[in-house]
PDB file of C-alpha atoms in Angstrom:
ATOM      1  CA  MET E  24      74.336 100.462 115.817  1.00  0.00           C
ATOM      2  CA  ALA E  25      73.687  98.626 112.571  1.00  0.00           C
ATOM      3  CA  HIS E  26      76.101  97.567 109.861  1.00  0.00           C
ATOM      4  CA  ARG E  27      75.790  99.373 106.539  1.00  0.00           C
ATOM      5  CA  VAL E  28      77.250  99.072 103.060  1.00  0.00           C
ATOM      6  CA  ALA E  29      77.684 101.859 100.535  1.00  0.00           C
ATOM      7  CA  VAL E  30      79.309 102.256  97.154  1.00  0.00           C
ATOM      8  CA  VAL E  31      81.771 105.119  96.802  1.00  0.00           C
ATOM      9  CA  ARG E  32      81.136 107.321  93.753  1.00  0.00           C
ATOM     10  CA  ASN E  33      82.944 110.598  93.091  1.00  0.00           C
ATOM     11  CA  GLY E  34      83.904 110.904  96.732  1.00  0.00           C
ATOM     12  CA  GLN E  35      80.323 110.341  97.905  1.00  0.00           C
ATOM     13  CA  MET E  36      78.851 107.250  99.572  1.00  0.00           C
ATOM     14  CA  ILE E  37      75.601 105.840  98.200  1.00  0.00           C
ATOM     15  CA  ASP E  38      74.004 103.635 100.865  1.00  0.00           C
ATOM     16  CA  PHE E  39      72.174 100.551  99.564  1.00  0.00           C
ATOM     17  CA  THR E  40      71.968  98.535 102.815  1.00  0.00           C
ATOM     18  CA  SER E  41      68.205  98.073 102.512  1.00  0.00           C
ATOM     19  CA  SER E  42      68.744  95.887  99.430  1.00  0.00           C
ATOM     20  CA  VAL E  43      71.561  93.784 100.945  1.00  0.00           C
ATOM     21  CA  GLY E  44      71.441  90.281 102.426  1.00  0.00           C
ATOM     22  CA  GLN E  45      73.947  87.559 103.349  1.00  0.00           C
ATOM     23  CA  LEU E  46      76.449  90.130 104.597  1.00  0.00           C
ATOM     24  CA  GLY E  47      79.745  88.697 105.791  1.00  0.00           C
ATOM     25  CA  TRP E  48      83.403  89.653 106.151  1.00  0.00           C
ATOM     26  CA  SER E  49      86.477  87.724 107.187  1.00  0.00           C
ATOM     27  CA  SER E  50      90.188  87.965 107.907  1.00  0.00           C
ATOM     28  CA  ASN E  51      92.860  85.284 108.095  1.00  0.00           C
ATOM     29  CA  MET E  52      96.466  85.382 109.260  1.00  0.00           C
ATOM     30  CA  ASP E  53      97.521  83.129 106.381  1.00  0.00           C
ATOM     31  CA  THR E  54      96.567  85.770 103.818  1.00  0.00           C
ATOM     32  CA  LEU E  55      97.181  89.496 103.584  1.00  0.00           C
ATOM     33  CA  GLY E  56      93.809  91.126 103.122  1.00  0.00           C
ATOM     34  CA  ALA E  57      90.226  90.843 104.319  1.00  0.00           C
ATOM     35  CA  GLU E  58      87.223  89.635 102.324  1.00  0.00           C
ATOM     36  CA  LEU E  59      83.713  91.088 102.147  1.00  0.00           C
ATOM     37  CA  THR E  60      80.781  89.194 100.611  1.00  0.00           C
ATOM     38  CA  PHE E  61      77.134  90.064 100.215  1.00  0.00           C
ATOM     39  CA  ALA E  62      74.164  89.736  97.910  1.00  0.00           C
ATOM     40  CA  TYR E  63      71.788  92.503  96.924  1.00  0.00           C
ATOM     41  CA  ALA E  64      68.375  92.505  95.339  1.00  0.00           C
ATOM     42  CA  ALA E  65      68.669  93.833  91.807  1.00  0.00           C
ATOM     43  CA  SER E  66      65.738  94.801  89.630  1.00  0.00           C
ATOM     44  CA  GLU E  67      64.802  97.308  86.984  1.00  0.00           C
ATOM     45  CA  THR E  68      61.740  98.114  89.100  1.00  0.00           C
ATOM     46  CA  ALA E  69      61.702 101.594  90.597  1.00  0.00           C
ATOM     47  CA  GLY E  70      63.189 101.694  94.097  1.00  0.00           C
ATOM     48  CA  PHE E  71      65.630  98.815  93.525  1.00  0.00           C
ATOM     49  CA  PRO E  72      69.270  98.933  92.403  1.00  0.00           C
ATOM     50  CA  SER E  73      69.784  97.683  88.864  1.00  0.00           C
ATOM     51  CA  LYS E  74      71.863  94.623  88.086  1.00  0.00           C
ATOM     52  CA  THR E  75      74.578  96.954  86.812  1.00  0.00           C
ATOM     53  CA  PHE E  76      74.444  99.212  89.893  1.00  0.00           C
ATOM     54  CA  ILE E  77      77.607  97.599  91.290  1.00  0.00           C
ATOM     55  CA  GLN E  78      80.425  96.736  88.871  1.00  0.00           C
ATOM     56  CA  GLU E  79      83.798  95.015  89.234  1.00  0.00           C
ATOM     57  CA  GLY E  80      86.374  97.560  90.379  1.00  0.00           C
ATOM     58  CA  ASP E  81      83.875  99.622  92.393  1.00  0.00           C
ATOM     59  CA  ILE E  82      84.792 100.578  95.957  1.00  0.00           C
ATOM     60  CA  ILE E  83      82.470  99.399  98.742  1.00  0.00           C
ATOM     61  CA  ALA E  84      82.487 100.917 102.231  1.00  0.00           C
ATOM     62  CA  LEU E  85      81.532  98.781 105.243  1.00  0.00           C
ATOM     63  CA  LEU E  86      80.323 100.765 108.247  1.00  0.00           C
ATOM     64  CA  ASN E  87      78.821 100.198 111.661  1.00  0.00           C
ATOM     65  CA  GLY E  88      76.567 103.182 112.166  1.00  0.00           C
ATOM     66  CA  SER E  89      78.862 106.110 111.354  1.00  0.00           C
ATOM     67  CA  THR E  90      82.083 104.182 112.118  1.00  0.00           C
ATOM     68  CA  MET E  91      84.072 103.187 109.030  1.00  0.00           C
ATOM     69  CA  LEU E  92      85.221  99.563 109.211  1.00  0.00           C
ATOM     70  CA  GLY E  93      86.954  99.310 105.840  1.00  0.00           C
ATOM     71  CA  HIS E  94      86.998  99.875 102.097  1.00  0.00           C
ATOM     72  CA  TYR E  95      86.867  96.981  99.655  1.00  0.00           C
ATOM     73  CA  VAL E  96      87.359  96.503  95.910  1.00  0.00           C
ATOM     74  CA  VAL E  97      84.667  94.541  94.055  1.00  0.00           C
ATOM     75  CA  VAL E  98      86.585  91.684  92.445  1.00  0.00           C
ATOM     76  CA  SER E  99      83.876  89.336  91.170  1.00  0.00           C
ATOM     77  CA  SER E 100      80.107  89.016  90.867  1.00  0.00           C
ATOM     78  CA  SER E 101      77.587  86.343  89.958  1.00  0.00           C
ATOM     79  CA  PRO E 102      73.789  86.034  89.668  1.00  0.00           C
ATOM     80  CA  SER E 103      71.977  85.110  92.891  1.00  0.00           C
ATOM     81  CA  GLY E 104      68.523  83.770  92.141  1.00  0.00           C
ATOM     82  CA  ARG E 105      66.266  85.544  89.641  1.00  0.00           C
ATOM     83  CA  VAL E 106      66.607  89.054  91.000  1.00  0.00           C
ATOM     84  CA  GLY E 107      69.831  89.012  92.975  1.00  0.00           C
ATOM     85  CA  LYS E 108      73.537  89.521  92.560  1.00  0.00           C
ATOM     86  CA  SER E 109      76.340  88.132  94.771  1.00  0.00           C
ATOM     87  CA  LEU E 110      79.584  90.045  95.159  1.00  0.00           C
ATOM     88  CA  THR E 111      83.046  89.189  96.446  1.00  0.00           C
ATOM     89  CA  CYS E 112      85.278  92.060  97.504  1.00  0.00           C
ATOM     90  CA  TYR E 113      88.742  92.449  99.055  1.00  0.00           C
ATOM     91  CA  ASP E 114      90.378  95.267 100.939  1.00  0.00           C
ATOM     92  CA  PHE E 115      93.200  97.243  99.330  1.00  0.00           C
ATOM     93  CA  ALA E 116      95.779  94.585 100.279  1.00  0.00           C
ATOM     94  CA  TRP E 117      94.428  92.819  97.183  1.00  0.00           C
ATOM     95  CA  TYR E 118      96.733  95.019  95.109  1.00  0.00           C
ATOM     96  CA  LEU E 119      99.774  93.779  97.058  1.00  0.00           C
ATOM     97  CA  ASN E 120      98.648  90.205  96.391  1.00  0.00           C
ATOM     98  CA  LYS E 121      98.255  90.820  92.656  1.00  0.00           C
ATOM     99  CA  ASN E 122     101.459  92.707  91.787  1.00  0.00           C
ATOM    100  CA  GLN E 123     104.888  91.221  91.172  1.00  0.00           C
ATOM    101  CA  THR E 124     108.087  93.236  91.223  1.00  0.00           C
ATOM    102  CA  VAL E 125     111.874  93.259  90.989  1.00  0.00           C
ATOM    103  CA  ILE E 126     113.585  95.043  93.838  1.00  0.00           C
ATOM    104  CA  GLN E 127     116.945  95.117  95.638  1.00  0.00           C
ATOM    105  CA  PHE E 128     117.623  96.018  99.243  1.00  0.00           C
ATOM    106  CA  LYS E 129     121.141  96.729 100.459  1.00  0.00           C
ATOM    107  CA  LYS E 130     121.547  97.045 104.207  1.00  0.00           C
ATOM    108  CA  SER E 131     118.050  98.524 104.487  1.00  0.00           C
ATOM    109  CA  SER E 132     116.080  98.264 107.695  1.00  0.00           C
ATOM    110  CA  THR E 133     113.075  95.987 107.354  1.00  0.00           C
ATOM    111  CA  SER E 134     110.668  98.866 107.991  1.00  0.00           C
ATOM    112  CA  SER E 135     112.247 101.061 105.309  1.00  0.00           C
ATOM    113  CA  ALA E 136     112.280  98.133 102.865  1.00  0.00           C
ATOM    114  CA  ILE E 137     108.555  97.579 103.336  1.00  0.00           C
ATOM    115  CA  ALA E 138     107.913 101.313 102.986  1.00  0.00           C
ATOM    116  CA  LYS E 139     109.873 101.344  99.718  1.00  0.00           C
ATOM    117  CA  LEU E 140     107.732  98.515  98.377  1.00  0.00           C
ATOM    118  CA  CYS E 141     104.501 100.265  99.349  1.00  0.00           C
ATOM    119  CA  ASP E 142     105.613 103.558  97.824  1.00  0.00           C
ATOM    120  CA  ARG E 143     106.295 101.802  94.528  1.00  0.00           C
ATOM    121  CA  PHE E 144     102.621 100.767  94.349  1.00  0.00           C
ATOM    122  CA  ASN E 145     101.152 103.915  95.920  1.00  0.00           C
ATOM    123  CA  ILE E 146     100.030 102.096  99.054  1.00  0.00           C
ATOM    124  CA  ARG E 147      99.851 104.253 102.163  1.00  0.00           C
ATOM    125  CA  HIS E 148     101.600 102.701 105.150  1.00  0.00           C
ATOM    126  CA  ASN E 149     102.115 102.877 108.903  1.00  0.00           C
ATOM    127  CA  ILE E 150     105.031 100.632 109.849  1.00  0.00           C
ATOM    128  CA  SER E 151     106.494 100.175 113.307  1.00  0.00           C
ATOM    129  CA  PRO E 152     110.291 100.590 113.395  1.00  0.00           C
ATOM    130  CA  ILE E 153     112.013  97.272 112.578  1.00  0.00           C
ATOM    131  CA  LYS E 154     115.795  97.644 112.650  1.00  0.00           C
ATOM    132  CA  THR E 155     116.730  94.230 111.229  1.00  0.00           C
ATOM    133  CA  LEU E 156     118.914  94.884 108.164  1.00  0.00           C
ATOM    134  CA  VAL E 157     118.087  93.348 104.796  1.00  0.00           C
ATOM    135  CA  THR E 158     120.433  92.737 101.873  1.00  0.00           C
ATOM    136  CA  LYS E 159     118.589  90.765  99.231  1.00  0.00           C
ATOM    137  CA  ILE E 160     117.301  90.797  95.645  1.00  0.00           C
ATOM    138  CA  TYR E 161     113.745  89.748  94.832  1.00  0.00           C
ATOM    139  CA  LYS E 162     112.884  88.960  91.214  1.00  0.00           C
ATOM    140  CA  GLY E 163     109.363  88.393  89.931  1.00  0.00           C
ATOM    141  CA  GLU E 164     107.897  87.798  93.381  1.00  0.00           C
ATOM    142  CA  VAL E 165     104.496  88.885  94.647  1.00  0.00           C
ATOM    143  CA  VAL E 166     104.718  92.032  96.777  1.00  0.00           C
ATOM    144  CA  SER E 167     102.812  90.547  99.720  1.00  0.00           C
ATOM    145  CA  ASP E 168     105.128  87.493  99.669  1.00  0.00           C
ATOM    146  CA  ILE E 169     108.160  89.781  99.829  1.00  0.00           C
ATOM    147  CA  ILE E 170     106.726  91.587 102.860  1.00  0.00           C
ATOM    148  CA  THR E 171     105.963  88.257 104.533  1.00  0.00           C
ATOM    149  CA  ASP E 172     109.538  87.114 103.908  1.00  0.00           C
ATOM    150  CA  LEU E 173     110.985  90.365 105.286  1.00  0.00           C
ATOM    151  CA  LEU E 174     108.931  90.104 108.463  1.00  0.00           C
ATOM    152  CA  GLY E 175     109.825  86.436 108.828  1.00  0.00           C
ATOM    153  CA  GLN E 176     113.532  87.299 108.742  1.00  0.00           C
ATOM    154  CA  ALA E 177     113.004  90.016 111.337  1.00  0.00           C
ATOM    155  CA  THR E 178     111.136  87.601 113.617  1.00  0.00           C
ATOM    156  CA  GLN E 179     113.883  84.976 113.283  1.00  0.00           C
ATOM    157  CA  GLU E 180     116.585  87.449 114.284  1.00  0.00           C
ATOM    158  CA  THR E 181     114.719  89.285 117.060  1.00  0.00           C
ATOM    159  CA  GLY E 182     112.111  86.854 118.357  1.00  0.00           C
ATOM    160  CA  ILE E 183     109.442  89.540 117.887  1.00  0.00           C
ATOM    161  CA  ALA E 184     106.363  88.419 115.934  1.00  0.00           C
ATOM    162  CA  TYR E 185     104.848  91.027 113.637  1.00  0.00           C
ATOM    163  CA  PHE E 186     101.446  91.300 112.027  1.00  0.00           C
ATOM    164  CA  MET E 187     100.389  93.167 108.896  1.00  0.00           C
ATOM    165  CA  GLU E 188      96.932  94.205 107.779  1.00  0.00           C
ATOM    166  CA  MET E 189      95.082  96.930 105.938  1.00  0.00           C
ATOM    167  CA  ILE E 190      93.370  99.436 108.210  1.00  0.00           C
ATOM    168  CA  GLY E 191      91.238 101.502 105.871  1.00  0.00           C
ATOM    169  CA  ASP E 192      93.586 102.152 102.952  1.00  0.00           C
ATOM    170  CA  VAL E 193      96.764 102.039 105.077  1.00  0.00           C
ATOM    171  CA  LEU E 194      99.034  98.974 105.312  1.00  0.00           C
ATOM    172  CA  THR E 195      99.784  98.674 109.019  1.00  0.00           C
ATOM    173  CA  VAL E 196     102.659  96.603 110.424  1.00  0.00           C
ATOM    174  CA  ARG E 197     103.179  96.296 114.176  1.00  0.00           C
ATOM    175  CA  PRO E 198     104.257  93.823 116.868  1.00  0.00           C
ATOM    176  CA  ARG E 199     101.640  91.184 117.581  1.00  0.00           C
ATOM    177  CA  ALA E 200     102.143  91.444 121.347  1.00  0.00           C
ATOM    178  CA  GLY E 201     100.353  94.794 121.469  1.00  0.00           C
ATOM    179  CA  LEU E 202      97.134  93.539 119.873  1.00  0.00           C
ATOM    180  CA  LEU E 203      95.255  92.235 122.939  1.00  0.00           C
ATOM    181  CA  ILE E 204      91.530  92.974 122.728  1.00  0.00           C
ATOM    182  CA  ARG E 205      88.767  92.798 125.324  1.00  0.00           C
ATOM    183  CA  PRO E 206      85.560  93.231 123.274  1.00  0.00           C
ATOM    184  CA  MET E 207      82.421  94.051 125.257  1.00  0.00           C
ATOM    185  CA  ILE E 208      78.841  93.684 123.990  1.00  0.00           C
ATOM    186  CA  ARG E 209      75.267  94.270 125.139  1.00  0.00           C
ATOM    187  CA  LEU E 210      72.612  91.599 124.716  1.00  0.00           C
ATOM    188  CA  SER E 211      70.012  94.395 124.554  1.00  0.00           C
ATOM    189  CA  PRO E 212      70.001  98.169 125.007  1.00  0.00           C
ATOM    190  CA  GLN E 213      68.852  97.685 128.620  1.00  0.00           C
ATOM    191  CA  THR E 214      71.535  95.182 129.708  1.00  0.00           C
ATOM    192  CA  PRO E 215      75.057  95.946 130.920  1.00  0.00           C
ATOM    193  CA  LEU E 216      78.180  95.331 128.877  1.00  0.00           C
ATOM    194  CA  VAL E 217      79.603  91.810 129.104  1.00  0.00           C
ATOM    195  CA  PRO E 218      82.758  90.283 127.581  1.00  0.00           C
ATOM    196  CA  ALA E 219      82.047  88.819 124.148  1.00  0.00           C
ATOM    197  CA  ALA E 220      84.419  85.944 124.994  1.00  0.00           C
ATOM    198  CA  SER E 221      82.130  84.892 127.873  1.00  0.00           C
ATOM    199  CA  LEU E 222      79.280  84.076 125.469  1.00  0.00           C
ATOM    200  CA  ILE E 223      80.744  81.373 123.245  1.00  0.00           C
ATOM    201  CA  SER E 224      79.093  78.398 121.569  1.00  0.00           C
ATOM    202  CA  GLU E 225      80.120  75.423 119.426  1.00  0.00           C
ATOM    203  CA  PRO E 226      83.566  75.089 121.023  1.00  0.00           C
ATOM    204  CA  SER E 227      86.013  72.526 119.663  1.00  0.00           C
ATOM    205  CA  ARG E 228      89.649  71.862 120.493  1.00  0.00           C
ATOM    206  CA  THR E 229      92.545  69.921 118.949  1.00  0.00           C
ATOM    207  CA  ARG E 230      96.013  69.298 120.381  1.00  0.00           C
ATOM    208  CA  SER E 231      98.796  67.984 118.119  1.00  0.00           C
ATOM    209  CA  ILE E 232     102.565  67.450 117.911  1.00  0.00           C
ATOM    210  CA  GLU E 233     102.382  67.122 114.114  1.00  0.00           C
ATOM    211  CA  ASP E 234     104.417  70.321 113.534  1.00  0.00           C
ATOM    212  CA  MET E 235     106.658  70.094 116.611  1.00  0.00           C
ATOM    213  CA  ALA E 236     110.433  70.541 116.341  1.00  0.00           C
ATOM    214  CA  ASN E 237     112.530  70.056 119.469  1.00  0.00           C
ATOM    215  CA  LYS E 238     115.902  70.411 117.757  1.00  0.00           C
ATOM    216  CA  VAL E 239     116.901  73.171 115.326  1.00  0.00           C
ATOM    217  CA  VAL E 240     120.051  73.180 113.209  1.00  0.00           C
ATOM    218  CA  VAL E 241     121.088  76.306 111.287  1.00  0.00           C
ATOM    219  CA  VAL E 242     123.283  75.478 108.287  1.00  0.00           C
ATOM    220  CA  SER E 243     124.805  77.182 105.280  1.00  0.00           C
ATOM    221  CA  GLU E 244     122.478  77.569 102.309  1.00  0.00           C
ATOM    222  CA  GLU E 245     125.357  77.027  99.859  1.00  0.00           C
ATOM    223  CA  ASP E 246     124.910  73.867  97.791  1.00  0.00           C
ATOM    224  CA  LYS E 247     128.472  72.642  98.327  1.00  0.00           C
ATOM    225  CA  SER E 248     128.648  73.353 102.046  1.00  0.00           C
ATOM    226  CA  THR E 249     127.409  71.388 105.052  1.00  0.00           C
ATOM    227  CA  LYS E 250     128.680  73.904 107.600  1.00  0.00           C
ATOM    228  CA  VAL E 251     126.603  74.121 110.772  1.00  0.00           C
ATOM    229  CA  PHE E 252     126.360  77.645 112.180  1.00  0.00           C
ATOM    230  CA  ALA E 253     124.334  76.903 115.323  1.00  0.00           C
ATOM    231  CA  GLU E 254     122.097  74.394 117.085  1.00  0.00           C
ATOM    232  CA  ALA E 255     119.409  74.602 119.735  1.00  0.00           C
ATOM    233  CA  LEU E 256     117.509  71.753 121.366  1.00  0.00           C
ATOM    234  CA  ASP E 257     115.237  70.797 124.258  1.00  0.00           C
ATOM    235  CA  ALA E 258     116.624  67.597 125.817  1.00  0.00           C
ATOM    236  CA  ALA E 259     113.565  67.059 128.012  1.00  0.00           C
ATOM    237  CA  ASN E 260     111.177  67.259 125.084  1.00  0.00           C
ATOM    238  CA  ILE E 261     113.374  64.997 122.987  1.00  0.00           C
ATOM    239  CA  LYS E 262     113.181  62.413 125.771  1.00  0.00           C
ATOM    240  CA  ARG E 263     109.400  62.837 125.989  1.00  0.00           C
ATOM    241  CA  TYR E 264     108.451  62.924 122.291  1.00  0.00           C
ATOM    242  CA  GLY E 265     111.514  61.676 120.429  1.00  0.00           C
ATOM    243  CA  GLN E 266     113.852  63.815 118.351  1.00  0.00           C
ATOM    244  CA  LEU E 267     112.127  66.060 115.819  1.00  0.00           C
ATOM    245  CA  THR E 268     114.684  68.089 113.873  1.00  0.00           C
ATOM    246  CA  ARG E 269     114.160  71.197 111.776  1.00  0.00           C
ATOM    247  CA  ILE E 270     116.859  72.539 109.442  1.00  0.00           C
ATOM    248  CA  VAL E 271     117.114  76.268 108.793  1.00  0.00           C
ATOM    249  CA  THR E 272     119.375  77.441 105.946  1.00  0.00           C
ATOM    250  CA  LEU E 273     121.210  80.741 106.182  1.00  0.00           C
ATOM    251  CA  ASP E 274     123.420  82.900 103.993  1.00  0.00           C
ATOM    252  CA  LYS E 275     126.942  82.943 105.434  1.00  0.00           C
ATOM    253  CA  LYS E 276     126.771  86.756 105.539  1.00  0.00           C
ATOM    254  CA  ASN E 277     124.147  86.368 108.287  1.00  0.00           C
ATOM    255  CA  ALA E 278     126.009  83.711 110.281  1.00  0.00           C
ATOM    256  CA  ALA E 279     126.379  86.096 113.226  1.00  0.00           C
ATOM    257  CA  GLN E 280     122.618  85.812 113.832  1.00  0.00           C
ATOM    258  CA  ALA E 281     122.594  82.014 113.639  1.00  0.00           C
ATOM    259  CA  ARG E 282     122.317  81.358 117.391  1.00  0.00           C
ATOM    260  CA  GLN E 283     119.454  83.800 117.801  1.00  0.00           C
ATOM    261  CA  ILE E 284     117.676  82.304 114.791  1.00  0.00           C
ATOM    262  CA  ALA E 285     118.081  78.810 116.243  1.00  0.00           C
ATOM    263  CA  ARG E 286     116.679  79.913 119.608  1.00  0.00           C
ATOM    264  CA  THR E 287     113.759  81.792 118.037  1.00  0.00           C
ATOM    265  CA  THR E 288     112.837  78.904 115.736  1.00  0.00           C
ATOM    266  CA  LEU E 289     112.995  76.415 118.612  1.00  0.00           C
ATOM    267  CA  SER E 290     110.843  78.649 120.814  1.00  0.00           C
ATOM    268  CA  GLU E 291     108.153  78.793 118.120  1.00  0.00           C
ATOM    269  CA  ALA E 292     108.191  75.129 117.076  1.00  0.00           C
ATOM    270  CA  ASN E 293     108.936  73.301 120.352  1.00  0.00           C
ATOM    271  CA  LYS E 294     105.385  72.960 121.616  1.00  0.00           C
ATOM    272  CA  VAL E 295     102.161  71.028 121.394  1.00  0.00           C
ATOM    273  CA  ARG E 296      99.862  72.966 119.071  1.00  0.00           C
ATOM    274  CA  ASP E 297      96.625  73.786 120.874  1.00  0.00           C
ATOM    275  CA  GLU E 298      94.053  74.951 118.332  1.00  0.00           C
ATOM    276  CA  CYS E 299      90.401  75.756 118.947  1.00  0.00           C
ATOM    277  CA  SER E 300      87.326  77.132 117.249  1.00  0.00           C
ATOM    278  CA  VAL E 301      84.362  78.910 118.805  1.00  0.00           C
ATOM    279  CA  THR E 302      81.399  81.024 117.772  1.00  0.00           C
ATOM    280  CA  MET E 303      80.447  84.135 119.709  1.00  0.00           C
ATOM    281  CA  LEU E 304      78.264  87.170 119.364  1.00  0.00           C
ATOM    282  CA  GLY E 305      79.994  89.540 117.018  1.00  0.00           C
ATOM    283  CA  HIS E 306      82.147  92.544 117.757  1.00  0.00           C
ATOM    284  CA  ASP E 307      83.989  94.557 115.105  1.00  0.00           C
ATOM    285  CA  ASP E 308      87.291  94.405 117.027  1.00  0.00           C
ATOM    286  CA  ILE E 309      87.469  90.624 116.612  1.00  0.00           C
ATOM    287  CA  ARG E 310      89.896  90.233 113.713  1.00  0.00           C
ATOM    288  CA  ALA E 311      92.717  87.918 112.735  1.00  0.00           C
ATOM    289  CA  GLY E 312      96.009  88.719 114.422  1.00  0.00           C
ATOM    290  CA  ARG E 313      94.471  89.879 117.703  1.00  0.00           C
ATOM    291  CA  LEU E 314      94.964  88.254 121.100  1.00  0.00           C
ATOM    292  CA  ILE E 315      91.950  87.420 123.259  1.00  0.00           C
ATOM    293  CA  ASP E 316      91.436  85.833 126.691  1.00  0.00           C
ATOM    294  CA  ILE E 317      88.895  82.993 126.907  1.00  0.00           C
ATOM    295  CA  ASN E 318      87.701  80.914 129.858  1.00  0.00           C
ATOM    296  CA  GLU E 319      85.697  77.860 128.774  1.00  0.00           C
ATOM    297  CA  PRO E 320      86.588  75.127 131.297  1.00  0.00           C
ATOM    298  CA  VAL E 321      84.397  72.348 129.838  1.00  0.00           C
ATOM    299  CA  THR E 322      86.600  71.957 126.758  1.00  0.00           C
ATOM    300  CA  GLY E 323      89.715  73.405 128.398  1.00  0.00           C
ATOM    301  CA  ILE E 324      89.753  76.493 126.204  1.00  0.00           C
ATOM    302  CA  VAL E 325      91.262  78.624 128.936  1.00  0.00           C
ATOM    303  CA  GLY E 326      93.922  81.302 128.628  1.00  0.00           C
ATOM    304  CA  ARG E 327      95.224  83.714 126.017  1.00  0.00           C
ATOM    305  CA  TYR E 328      94.723  82.864 122.366  1.00  0.00           C
ATOM    306  CA  LEU E 329      95.838  84.213 119.006  1.00  0.00           C
ATOM    307  CA  ILE E 330      92.960  84.722 116.577  1.00  0.00           C
ATOM    308  CA  LYS E 331      94.072  82.930 113.406  1.00  0.00           C
ATOM    309  CA  SER E 332      90.894  83.738 111.483  1.00  0.00           C
ATOM    310  CA  ALA E 333      87.602  85.506 112.072  1.00  0.00           C
ATOM    311  CA  SER E 334      84.455  85.152 109.943  1.00  0.00           C
ATOM    312  CA  HIS E 335      81.655  87.612 110.650  1.00  0.00           C
ATOM    313  CA  SER E 336      78.055  87.339 109.516  1.00  0.00           C
ATOM    314  CA  VAL E 337      75.009  89.542 109.943  1.00  0.00           C
ATOM    315  CA  ALA E 338      71.581  87.973 109.454  1.00  0.00           C
ATOM    316  CA  LYS E 339      68.229  89.346 110.641  1.00  0.00           C
ATOM    317  CA  GLY E 340      70.041  91.921 112.721  1.00  0.00           C
ATOM    318  CA  ILE E 341      72.129  89.318 114.601  1.00  0.00           C
ATOM    319  CA  HIS E 342      75.911  89.725 114.368  1.00  0.00           C
ATOM    320  CA  LYS E 343      77.958  86.559 114.969  1.00  0.00           C
ATOM    321  CA  VAL E 344      81.606  85.689 114.476  1.00  0.00           C
ATOM    322  CA  SER E 345      83.301  82.298 114.144  1.00  0.00           C
ATOM    323  CA  VAL E 346      86.976  82.288 115.108  1.00  0.00           C
ATOM    324  CA  GLU E 347      89.893  79.893 114.798  1.00  0.00           C
ATOM    325  CA  LEU E 348      92.295  80.203 117.741  1.00  0.00           C
ATOM    326  CA  GLU E 349      95.754  79.066 118.728  1.00  0.00           C
ATOM    327  CA  ALA E 350      96.970  79.020 122.323  1.00  0.00           C
ATOM    328  CA  ILE E 351     100.038  81.111 123.029  1.00  0.00           C
ATOM    329  CA  GLY E 352     102.597  80.948 125.794  1.00  0.00           C
TER     330      GLY E 352
END
């Protein structure tokens, strides 16, 4: 199948793929929302789209054959050569990144708090149950930052990592552990399916203790208090690397969760960061937040990895994806 782009007008899709070049899309765990970029040939000559064919605010559909991959809002445009136009688009999470709000939660579950936020901005949602209770006031904060903070609190208290993304026009929040992918591709219509992760190129790998913490201390967030609620440490790692302490502040109302928060924070931070990058033949399932198994013994990129970012490109019918990875476990 081939990737296609179309503009959505009055509920109908107008395909203009034949005029498009430099097609690319990307996702990154550090940001809520995916990006789509492309250029199209624009001319007043019959048979070509005009330079005003696509405008800021238009909705662009990205498809692979008849399969819908996502909808994107045109955010900016610029001239590309004498007869071209370059466009930058974002999925509907862009609205969560661009709206601030004032909101109070009082003993709300995290999932219901996120749903309340989405409802306020007419964002459809599919949120896995998250029972962690939230009592907090947010004033003048960006909606996506509030959601990130809510999920961070839930992860601290439960040890379960969550991931959020837009799937179509639906904000989806679910545990990261269930997002293992095994993408399969064909090199040609006549060849059998093979794992995309077995055909990698340009591998690189970096290991670092720059962000390691082998001791965690949970303390009161009150300015006039130095009360310690809980501690967790790894004596063996302290002996090996030296003491690296991280302080976590906590409202005294949540002191009962302090030990769990200390253990969860230590589990996440007490390790050598093993980060890699590779390029492979593209598959639409390869997105930020997914887990993938790779076996590249030359560089030691072997095991299960979290996809931190994925940048897809389609040129001359060849689909490639460059990914940034972090080892887990």
